[in-house]
XYZ file of C-alpha atoms in Angstrom:
199
model
C 11.369 -5.108 12.605
C 10.582 -4.790 16.305
C 12.076 -7.490 18.574
C 8.694 -8.079 20.185
C 7.279 -9.380 16.931
C 9.562 -12.421 16.921
C 8.459 -13.450 20.400
C 4.795 -13.306 19.398
C 5.157 -14.858 15.951
C 3.309 -18.015 17.002
C 0.507 -16.256 18.883
C -2.712 -16.038 16.962
C -3.947 -12.486 16.428
C -7.746 -12.786 16.105
C -8.159 -9.052 15.651
C -6.480 -9.204 12.231
C -7.647 -12.646 11.090
C -10.635 -11.263 9.103
C -8.206 -9.236 6.991
C -6.315 -12.312 5.786
C -8.360 -12.963 2.673
C -8.204 -9.360 1.533
C -4.480 -9.219 2.190
C -3.891 -12.342 0.131
C -5.369 -10.501 -2.826
C -2.775 -7.797 -2.209
C 0.170 -10.102 -1.686
C -0.212 -12.010 -4.946
C 0.313 -9.059 -7.306
C 2.992 -7.690 -4.978
C 4.984 -10.903 -5.222
C 4.297 -11.522 -8.902
C 4.668 -7.931 -10.114
C 7.102 -8.670 -13.009
C 4.275 -10.519 -14.771
C 1.862 -7.607 -14.610
C 2.964 -5.934 -17.816
C 2.809 -9.122 -19.838
C -0.601 -10.134 -18.521
C -2.265 -6.723 -18.768
C -1.665 -5.095 -22.127
C -4.835 -3.021 -21.702
C -3.670 -0.957 -18.735
C -5.621 2.259 -18.255
C -3.883 5.636 -18.113
C -4.291 7.447 -14.796
C -5.390 11.096 -14.915
C -2.568 13.351 -13.800
C -2.619 16.572 -11.828
C -5.918 16.044 -10.031
C -6.957 14.096 -6.916
C -7.771 10.412 -7.404
C -9.952 8.845 -4.706
C -8.273 5.710 -3.343
C -10.438 5.013 -0.292
C -13.317 6.226 1.832
C -15.150 5.448 5.035
C -16.262 6.899 8.346
C -17.138 10.219 6.737
C -13.691 10.692 5.158
C -12.143 10.030 1.772
C -8.495 9.565 0.868
C -6.969 10.865 -2.347
C -3.589 10.833 -4.057
C -2.180 12.652 -7.058
C -0.372 11.087 -10.010
C 2.070 12.552 -12.489
C 1.966 11.622 -16.189
C 3.134 8.121 -17.069
C 1.120 6.048 -14.584
C -1.292 3.311 -15.637
C -3.810 1.368 -13.554
C -3.911 -2.428 -13.858
C -7.656 -3.185 -13.697
C -7.357 -6.979 -13.631
C -5.138 -6.770 -10.544
C -7.324 -4.203 -8.789
C -10.412 -4.656 -6.638
C -12.656 -1.619 -6.259
C -12.826 -0.355 -2.710
C -9.984 -2.603 -1.501
C -6.968 -2.644 -3.798
C -5.698 -0.425 -6.603
C -2.600 -1.416 -8.574
C -0.605 1.046 -10.661
C 2.516 0.812 -12.795
C 5.034 3.271 -14.136
C 7.939 1.734 -16.023
C 9.312 -1.066 -13.849
C 7.783 0.315 -10.652
C 4.644 -1.208 -9.189
C 2.536 0.737 -6.692
C -0.256 -0.901 -4.724
C -2.766 1.080 -2.707
C -4.869 -0.937 -0.282
C -7.759 0.196 1.898
C -7.950 -1.552 5.272
C -10.993 -1.410 7.532
C -10.100 -2.881 10.940
C -12.782 -5.147 12.409
C -14.665 -3.746 15.378
C -12.511 -3.985 18.484
C -9.271 -4.538 16.552
C -6.249 -2.267 17.157
C -6.417 0.823 14.952
C -3.086 2.599 15.456
C -0.524 2.995 12.698
C 1.891 0.615 14.436
C -0.808 -2.055 14.707
C -1.639 -1.610 11.034
C 2.049 -1.837 10.131
C 2.500 -5.087 12.057
C -0.631 -6.547 10.479
C 0.591 -5.622 6.992
C 3.975 -7.198 7.744
C 2.603 -10.425 9.224
C 0.169 -11.040 6.408
C 2.725 -10.330 3.677
C 5.309 -12.603 5.294
C 2.736 -15.360 5.726
C 2.261 -15.257 1.950
C 5.985 -15.054 1.211
C 8.517 -15.633 4.020
C 11.157 -13.837 1.950
C 9.374 -10.500 2.500
C 11.217 -8.127 4.814
C 9.863 -4.918 6.308
C 12.262 -2.374 7.738
C 11.709 -0.641 11.054
C 9.016 1.993 10.411
C 9.460 5.667 11.078
C 6.890 8.421 11.365
C 6.078 10.330 8.218
C 3.831 13.223 7.262
C 2.394 13.625 3.777
C 2.443 16.887 1.883
C -1.150 17.595 2.960
C -0.517 16.743 6.614
C -1.578 13.067 6.695
C 0.357 11.264 9.440
C 1.515 7.664 9.232
C 4.460 5.287 9.125
C 6.886 4.337 6.382
C 9.740 1.889 6.025
C 11.766 -0.206 3.612
C 10.256 -3.240 1.922
C 12.027 -6.109 0.180
C 10.181 -8.996 -1.408
C 11.052 -11.641 -3.987
C 14.078 -9.804 -5.392
C 12.321 -6.443 -5.587
C 12.863 -3.557 -3.197
C 10.901 -0.477 -2.292
C 8.933 1.084 0.518
C 5.744 0.493 2.467
C 3.602 3.144 4.123
C 0.490 3.219 6.299
C -1.819 6.212 6.856
C -4.846 5.845 9.201
C -7.812 8.073 8.424
C -8.597 10.875 10.912
C -11.767 9.131 12.035
C -10.089 5.744 12.405
C -12.649 4.070 10.152
C -10.078 2.938 7.608
C -6.443 3.226 6.635
C -4.560 3.458 3.363
C -1.528 1.208 2.898
C 1.001 1.667 0.106
C 3.521 -0.865 -1.214
C 6.001 0.298 -3.835
C 8.360 -2.226 -5.433
C 10.912 -1.963 -8.213
C 13.560 -4.229 -9.678
C 17.172 -3.188 -10.260
C 16.394 -2.033 -13.800
C 13.832 0.551 -12.685
C 14.699 4.173 -13.364
C 15.379 6.553 -10.498
C 12.813 8.928 -11.983
C 10.040 6.307 -11.791
C 10.968 5.333 -8.218
C 10.898 8.977 -7.161
C 7.534 9.450 -8.887
C 6.102 6.629 -6.768
C 7.353 8.356 -3.641
C 5.586 11.534 -4.648
C 2.291 9.657 -5.099
C 2.569 8.338 -1.545
C 3.528 11.762 -0.198
C 0.456 13.278 -1.857
C -2.043 11.239 0.203
C -4.679 13.472 1.750
C -7.800 12.917 3.844
C -10.844 15.133 3.653
C -14.394 14.969 4.956
C -16.837 13.527 2.468
C -19.417 15.921 1.099
C -22.917 15.153 2.304
């Protein structure tokens, strides 16, 4: 985490305030992920091998690709804002963020907003220092370690080319999760791609 964040922890950030409610909807399943399987026996299988649209806006759409074995958790998802997936003991959340007009739009600003909101919900959450990453299809963003409520994983942020929205990923797994499932989650994140919407 950047040192500058600690110094500004008590300064209100009005540019990101409107995202608080949407982020709370993300934080709850992230922090309570072990309950997901018990509460959602009717999880829906995710199609594998073809692009799945996870967000759109500003003339662009974002897609990812899933391998066999993933299920979507409909009761934890919110169309157009949050999609929650599970494979084994790995939980993957995909959130679409649309910065308010005039708010910072860069990947580092998005990362700090994601971190602040998650930690406001659960002070135990820890984000590692982000590093630049490039998806398999050329999408550029940031990624870093994530630890929350006894689960560990990674977080990633990818702004759309037009700046109209961004896709944020949070992957968490407990110590019983298989390496294969954790790696599969990484491949979903790496597969993110942006393309212009057909008119």
